Coordinates of C-alpha atoms and ligand atoms in Angstrom, one line a residue:
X1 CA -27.3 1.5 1.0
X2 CA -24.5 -0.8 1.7
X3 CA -21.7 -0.1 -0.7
X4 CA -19.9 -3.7 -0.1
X5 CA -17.9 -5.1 -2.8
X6 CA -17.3 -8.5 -2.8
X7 CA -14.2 -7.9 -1.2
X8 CA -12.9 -11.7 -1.3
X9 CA -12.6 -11.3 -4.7
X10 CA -11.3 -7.6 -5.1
X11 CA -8.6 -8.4 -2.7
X12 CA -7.5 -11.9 -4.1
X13 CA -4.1 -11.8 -6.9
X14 CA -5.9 -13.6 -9.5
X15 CA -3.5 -13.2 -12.9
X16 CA 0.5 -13.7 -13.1
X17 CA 2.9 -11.4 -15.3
X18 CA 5.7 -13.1 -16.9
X19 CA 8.5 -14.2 -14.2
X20 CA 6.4 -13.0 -11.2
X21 CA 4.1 -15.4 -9.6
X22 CA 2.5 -12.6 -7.6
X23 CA -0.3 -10.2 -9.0
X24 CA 1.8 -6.8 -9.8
X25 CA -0.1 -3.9 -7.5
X26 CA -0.2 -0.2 -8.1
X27 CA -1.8 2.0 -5.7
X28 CA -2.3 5.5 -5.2
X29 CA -2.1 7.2 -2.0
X30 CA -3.8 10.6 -2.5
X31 CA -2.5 12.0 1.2
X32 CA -4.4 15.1 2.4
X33 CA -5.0 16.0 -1.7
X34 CA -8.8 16.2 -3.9
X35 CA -11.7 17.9 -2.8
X36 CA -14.6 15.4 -3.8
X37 CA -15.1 17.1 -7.3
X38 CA -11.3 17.1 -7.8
X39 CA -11.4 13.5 -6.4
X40 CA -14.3 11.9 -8.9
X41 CA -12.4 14.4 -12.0
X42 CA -9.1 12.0 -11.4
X43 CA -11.2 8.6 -11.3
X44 CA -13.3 9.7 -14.7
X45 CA -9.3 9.9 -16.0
X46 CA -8.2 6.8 -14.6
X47 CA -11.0 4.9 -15.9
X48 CA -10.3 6.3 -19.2
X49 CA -6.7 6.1 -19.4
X50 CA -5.8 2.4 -16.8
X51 CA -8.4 0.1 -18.7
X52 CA -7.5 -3.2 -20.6
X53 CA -4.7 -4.3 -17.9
X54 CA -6.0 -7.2 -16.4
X55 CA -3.0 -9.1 -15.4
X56 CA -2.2 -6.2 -12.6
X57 CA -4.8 -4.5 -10.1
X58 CA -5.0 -0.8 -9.6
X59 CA -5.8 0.8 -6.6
X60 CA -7.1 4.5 -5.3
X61 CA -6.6 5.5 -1.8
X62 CA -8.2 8.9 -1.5
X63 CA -8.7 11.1 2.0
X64 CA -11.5 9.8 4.2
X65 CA -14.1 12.7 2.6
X66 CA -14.2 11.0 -0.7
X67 CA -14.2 7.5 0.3
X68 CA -18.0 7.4 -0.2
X69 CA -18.4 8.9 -3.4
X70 CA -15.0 7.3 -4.8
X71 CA -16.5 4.2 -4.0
X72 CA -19.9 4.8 -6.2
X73 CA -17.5 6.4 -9.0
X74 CA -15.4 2.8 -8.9
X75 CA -17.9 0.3 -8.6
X76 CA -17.8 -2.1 -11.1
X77 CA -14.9 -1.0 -12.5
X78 CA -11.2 -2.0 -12.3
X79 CA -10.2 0.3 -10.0
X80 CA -9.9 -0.6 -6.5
X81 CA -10.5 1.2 -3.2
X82 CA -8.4 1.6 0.0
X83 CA -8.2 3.8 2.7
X84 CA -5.4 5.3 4.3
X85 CA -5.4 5.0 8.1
X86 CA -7.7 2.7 10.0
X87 CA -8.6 2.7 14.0
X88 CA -7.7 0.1 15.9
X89 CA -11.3 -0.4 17.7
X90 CA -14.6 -1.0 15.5
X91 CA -16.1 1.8 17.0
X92 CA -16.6 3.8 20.4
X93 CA -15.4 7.2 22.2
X94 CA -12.6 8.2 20.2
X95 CA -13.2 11.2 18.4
X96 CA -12.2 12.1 15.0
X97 CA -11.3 8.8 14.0
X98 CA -12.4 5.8 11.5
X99 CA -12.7 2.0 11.8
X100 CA -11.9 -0.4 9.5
X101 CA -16.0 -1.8 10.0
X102 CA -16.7 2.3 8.7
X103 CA -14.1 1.5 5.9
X104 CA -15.2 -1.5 4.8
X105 CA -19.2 -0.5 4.8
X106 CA -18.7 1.9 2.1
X107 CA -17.0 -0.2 0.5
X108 CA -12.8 -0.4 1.1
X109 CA -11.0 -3.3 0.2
X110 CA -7.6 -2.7 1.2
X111 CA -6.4 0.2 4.0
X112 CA -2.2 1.4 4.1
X113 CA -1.3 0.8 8.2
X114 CA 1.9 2.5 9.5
X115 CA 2.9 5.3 6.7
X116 CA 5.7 6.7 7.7
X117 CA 4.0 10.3 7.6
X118 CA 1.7 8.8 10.4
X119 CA 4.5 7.1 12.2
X120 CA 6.3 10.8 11.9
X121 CA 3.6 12.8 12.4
X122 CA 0.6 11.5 14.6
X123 CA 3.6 9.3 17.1
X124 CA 2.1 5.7 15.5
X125 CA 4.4 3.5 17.4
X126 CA 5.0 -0.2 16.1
X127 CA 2.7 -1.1 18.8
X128 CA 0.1 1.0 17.6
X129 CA 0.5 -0.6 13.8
X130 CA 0.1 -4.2 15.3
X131 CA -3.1 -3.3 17.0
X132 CA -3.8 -1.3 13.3
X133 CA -3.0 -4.9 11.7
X134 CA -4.7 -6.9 13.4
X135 CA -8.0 -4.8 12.9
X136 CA -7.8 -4.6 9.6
X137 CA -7.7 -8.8 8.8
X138 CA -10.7 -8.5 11.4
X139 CA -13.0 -6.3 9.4
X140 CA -12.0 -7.9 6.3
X141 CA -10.2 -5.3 4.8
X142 CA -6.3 -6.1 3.4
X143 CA -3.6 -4.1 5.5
X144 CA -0.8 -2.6 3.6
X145 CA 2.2 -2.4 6.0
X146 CA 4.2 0.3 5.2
X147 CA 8.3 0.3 6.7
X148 CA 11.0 1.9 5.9
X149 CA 14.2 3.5 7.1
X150 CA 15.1 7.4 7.9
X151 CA 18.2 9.0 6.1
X152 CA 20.0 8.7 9.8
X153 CA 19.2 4.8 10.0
X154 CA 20.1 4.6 6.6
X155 CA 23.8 5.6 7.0
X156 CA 23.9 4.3 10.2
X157 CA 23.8 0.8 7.9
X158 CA 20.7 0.1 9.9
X159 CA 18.0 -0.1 7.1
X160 CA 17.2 -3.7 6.8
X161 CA 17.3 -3.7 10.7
X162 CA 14.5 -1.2 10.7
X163 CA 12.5 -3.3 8.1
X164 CA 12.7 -6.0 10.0
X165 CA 12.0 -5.0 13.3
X166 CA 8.9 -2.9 11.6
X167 CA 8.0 -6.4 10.3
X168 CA 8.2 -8.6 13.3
X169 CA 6.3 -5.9 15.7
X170 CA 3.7 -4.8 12.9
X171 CA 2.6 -8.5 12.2
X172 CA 3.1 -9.9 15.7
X173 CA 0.2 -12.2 17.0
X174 CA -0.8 -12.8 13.1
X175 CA -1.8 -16.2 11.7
X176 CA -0.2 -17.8 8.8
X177 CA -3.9 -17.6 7.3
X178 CA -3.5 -14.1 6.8
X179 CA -0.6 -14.2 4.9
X180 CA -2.5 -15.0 1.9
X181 CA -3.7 -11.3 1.3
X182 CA -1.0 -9.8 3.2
X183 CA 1.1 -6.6 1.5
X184 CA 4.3 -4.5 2.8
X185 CA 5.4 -1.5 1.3
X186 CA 9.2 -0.7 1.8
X187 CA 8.9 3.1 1.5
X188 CA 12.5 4.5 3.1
X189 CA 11.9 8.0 4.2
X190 CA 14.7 9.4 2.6
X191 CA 12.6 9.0 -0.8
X192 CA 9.2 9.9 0.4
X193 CA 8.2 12.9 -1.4
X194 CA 12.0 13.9 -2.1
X195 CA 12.4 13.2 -5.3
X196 CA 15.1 10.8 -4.6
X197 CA 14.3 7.5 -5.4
X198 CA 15.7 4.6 -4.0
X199 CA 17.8 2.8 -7.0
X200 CA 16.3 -0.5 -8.3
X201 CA 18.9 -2.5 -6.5
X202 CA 19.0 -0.6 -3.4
X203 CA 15.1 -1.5 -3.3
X204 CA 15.8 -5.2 -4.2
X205 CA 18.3 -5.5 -1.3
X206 CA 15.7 -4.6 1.1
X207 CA 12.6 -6.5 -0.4
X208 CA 15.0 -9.2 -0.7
X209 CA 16.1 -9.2 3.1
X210 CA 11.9 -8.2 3.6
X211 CA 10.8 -11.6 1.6
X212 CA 13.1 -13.7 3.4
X213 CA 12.1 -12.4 7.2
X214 CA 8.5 -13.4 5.9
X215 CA 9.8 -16.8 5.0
X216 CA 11.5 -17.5 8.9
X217 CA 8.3 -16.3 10.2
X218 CA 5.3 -18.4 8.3
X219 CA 7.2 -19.8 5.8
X220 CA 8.5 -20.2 1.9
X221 CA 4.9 -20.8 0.4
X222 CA 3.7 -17.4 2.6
X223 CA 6.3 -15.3 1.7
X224 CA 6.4 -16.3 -2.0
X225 CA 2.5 -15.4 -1.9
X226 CA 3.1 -11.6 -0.1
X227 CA 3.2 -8.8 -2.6
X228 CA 5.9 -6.4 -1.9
X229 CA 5.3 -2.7 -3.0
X230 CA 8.0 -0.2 -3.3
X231 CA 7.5 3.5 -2.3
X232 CA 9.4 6.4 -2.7
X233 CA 9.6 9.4 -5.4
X234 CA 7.9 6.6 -7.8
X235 CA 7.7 8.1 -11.4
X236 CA 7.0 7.5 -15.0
X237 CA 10.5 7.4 -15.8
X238 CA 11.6 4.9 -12.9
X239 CA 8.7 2.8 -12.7
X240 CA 10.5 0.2 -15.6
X241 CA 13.2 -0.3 -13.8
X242 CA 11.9 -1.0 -10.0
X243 CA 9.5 -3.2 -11.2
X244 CA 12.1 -5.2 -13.6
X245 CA 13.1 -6.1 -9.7
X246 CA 12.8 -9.7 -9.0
X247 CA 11.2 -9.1 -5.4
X248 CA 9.6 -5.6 -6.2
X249 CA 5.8 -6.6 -7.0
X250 CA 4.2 -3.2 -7.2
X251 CA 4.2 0.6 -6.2
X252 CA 2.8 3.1 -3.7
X253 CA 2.5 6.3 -5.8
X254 CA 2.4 9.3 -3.5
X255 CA 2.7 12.6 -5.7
X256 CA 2.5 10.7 -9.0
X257 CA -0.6 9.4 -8.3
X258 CA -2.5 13.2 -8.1
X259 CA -1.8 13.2 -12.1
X260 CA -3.5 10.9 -14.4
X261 CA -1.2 10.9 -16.9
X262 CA 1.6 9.7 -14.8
X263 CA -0.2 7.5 -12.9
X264 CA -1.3 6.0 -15.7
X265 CA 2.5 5.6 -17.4
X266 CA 3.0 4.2 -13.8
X267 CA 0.5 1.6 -14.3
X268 CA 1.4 0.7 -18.0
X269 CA 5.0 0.1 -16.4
X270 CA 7.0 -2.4 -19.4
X271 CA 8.9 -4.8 -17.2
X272 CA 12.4 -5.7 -19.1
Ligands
PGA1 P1 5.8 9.9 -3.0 O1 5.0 9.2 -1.8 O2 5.5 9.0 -4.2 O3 5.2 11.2 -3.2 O4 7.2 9.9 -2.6 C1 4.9 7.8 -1.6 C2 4.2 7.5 -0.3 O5 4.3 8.2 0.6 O6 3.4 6.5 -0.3

């Protein structure tokens, strides 16, 4: 059975929040966490506890192993489905891996490329994100393109170089007809699972500098379109303030997500 949402539609911004043209987005990147019982217990508490927002979309991104049966537990819901690596190729020898077709078959509508735990951990160079990219737009699925700086680049004064060049070699080769459904995270790595957030204007600075390289390269109406997530120690009692950000459009919830409570305080963020 072919678990295909119609993705067109799940992937599309399709409500405004006041002062933001752009659909707000709240995702939840699982990591390596939730056995498939511990996976569909979560869902059956986001259903319960995320419903009656529709002017923002929410999205799961659980391991590979639960895809399928987070997929059946969503459908027809609100909550939306990504994954959180793709491979490049649609399919052949290259074993232990997932393409985006195998992601989008069961039913994926958006997939995270370039995590910084990947680019750390498993060598993905920016070459290896572009080829990433470019698979993803080709099995329909919506690439979120995660950058972001290390503590060393940071005080080196190099973050919004390393954004950009991220940017530039991530989307390189792209059409401005993708930019419609395009996303970037701006996660630095300093904040990633650390418990130190970025501050709200710290994050600005670089979504600001982020928006405006996505303007040089396809142009205002493209980058005024592109949603740009922040990432980084995200939790119920910063969300309000990083998303009062003019340019900050969303969140990608690492440890926060796991707990239903505070993912869904996340989600109910009041914008001031
Ligand atoms: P964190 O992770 O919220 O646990 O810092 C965010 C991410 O890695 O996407």
């Amino acid at each position: 059975m072919s678990l295909s949402p119609e993705r067109s539609d799940l992937a599309s911004p399709k409500a405004k929040t006041a002062g933001k043209a752009r659909t707000p987005l709240l995702a939840g990147n699982w990591k390596m966490c939730k056995t498939i019982p511990e996976a569909l217990s979560l869902v059956d508490e986001l259903k319960a506890s995320c419903s009656g927002l529709p002017d923002r979309e929410i999205l799961v991104c659980p391991p590979a192993t639960s895809l399928e049966s987070v997929s059946r537990a969503v459908r027809g819901s609100f909550l939306r489905l990504g994954a959180q690596n793709l491979h490049w190729e649609s399919e052949g020898a290259f074993t232990g891996e997932i393409s985006g077709r195998m992601l989008a078959s069961i039913g994926c509508a958006y997939v995270i490329v370039g995590h910084s735990e990947r680019r750390q951990y498993f060598s993905e160079t920016d070459a290896v994100v572009q080829k990433k990219i470019h698979a993803a737009y080709r099995e329909g699925l919506v690439p979120i393109l995660c950058v972001g700086e290390t503590l060393e680049e940071r005080e080196k004064g190099l973050a919004s170089d390393v954004a950009a060049r991220q940017i530039r070699q991530g989307l390189s080769g792209l059409g401005p007809e993708n930019f419609s459904k395009l996303v970037v995270a701006y996660e630095p790595v300093w904040a990633i699972g650390t418990g130190r957030t970025a501050s709200p204007a710290q994050a600005q600075e670089i979504h600001a500098v982020i928006r405006g390289l996505l303007s040089e390269l396809y142009g205002g109406k493209a980058a005024d379109g592109t949603r740009l997530l922040y990432g980084g120690s995200i939790k119920p009692d910063n969300i309000d303030s990083l998303m009062a950000q003019p340019d900050i459009d969303g969140g990608l919830v690492g440890g926060a997500s796991l707990k239903a409570p505070d993912f869904a305080r996340i989600v109910k963020y009041e914008s001031r």
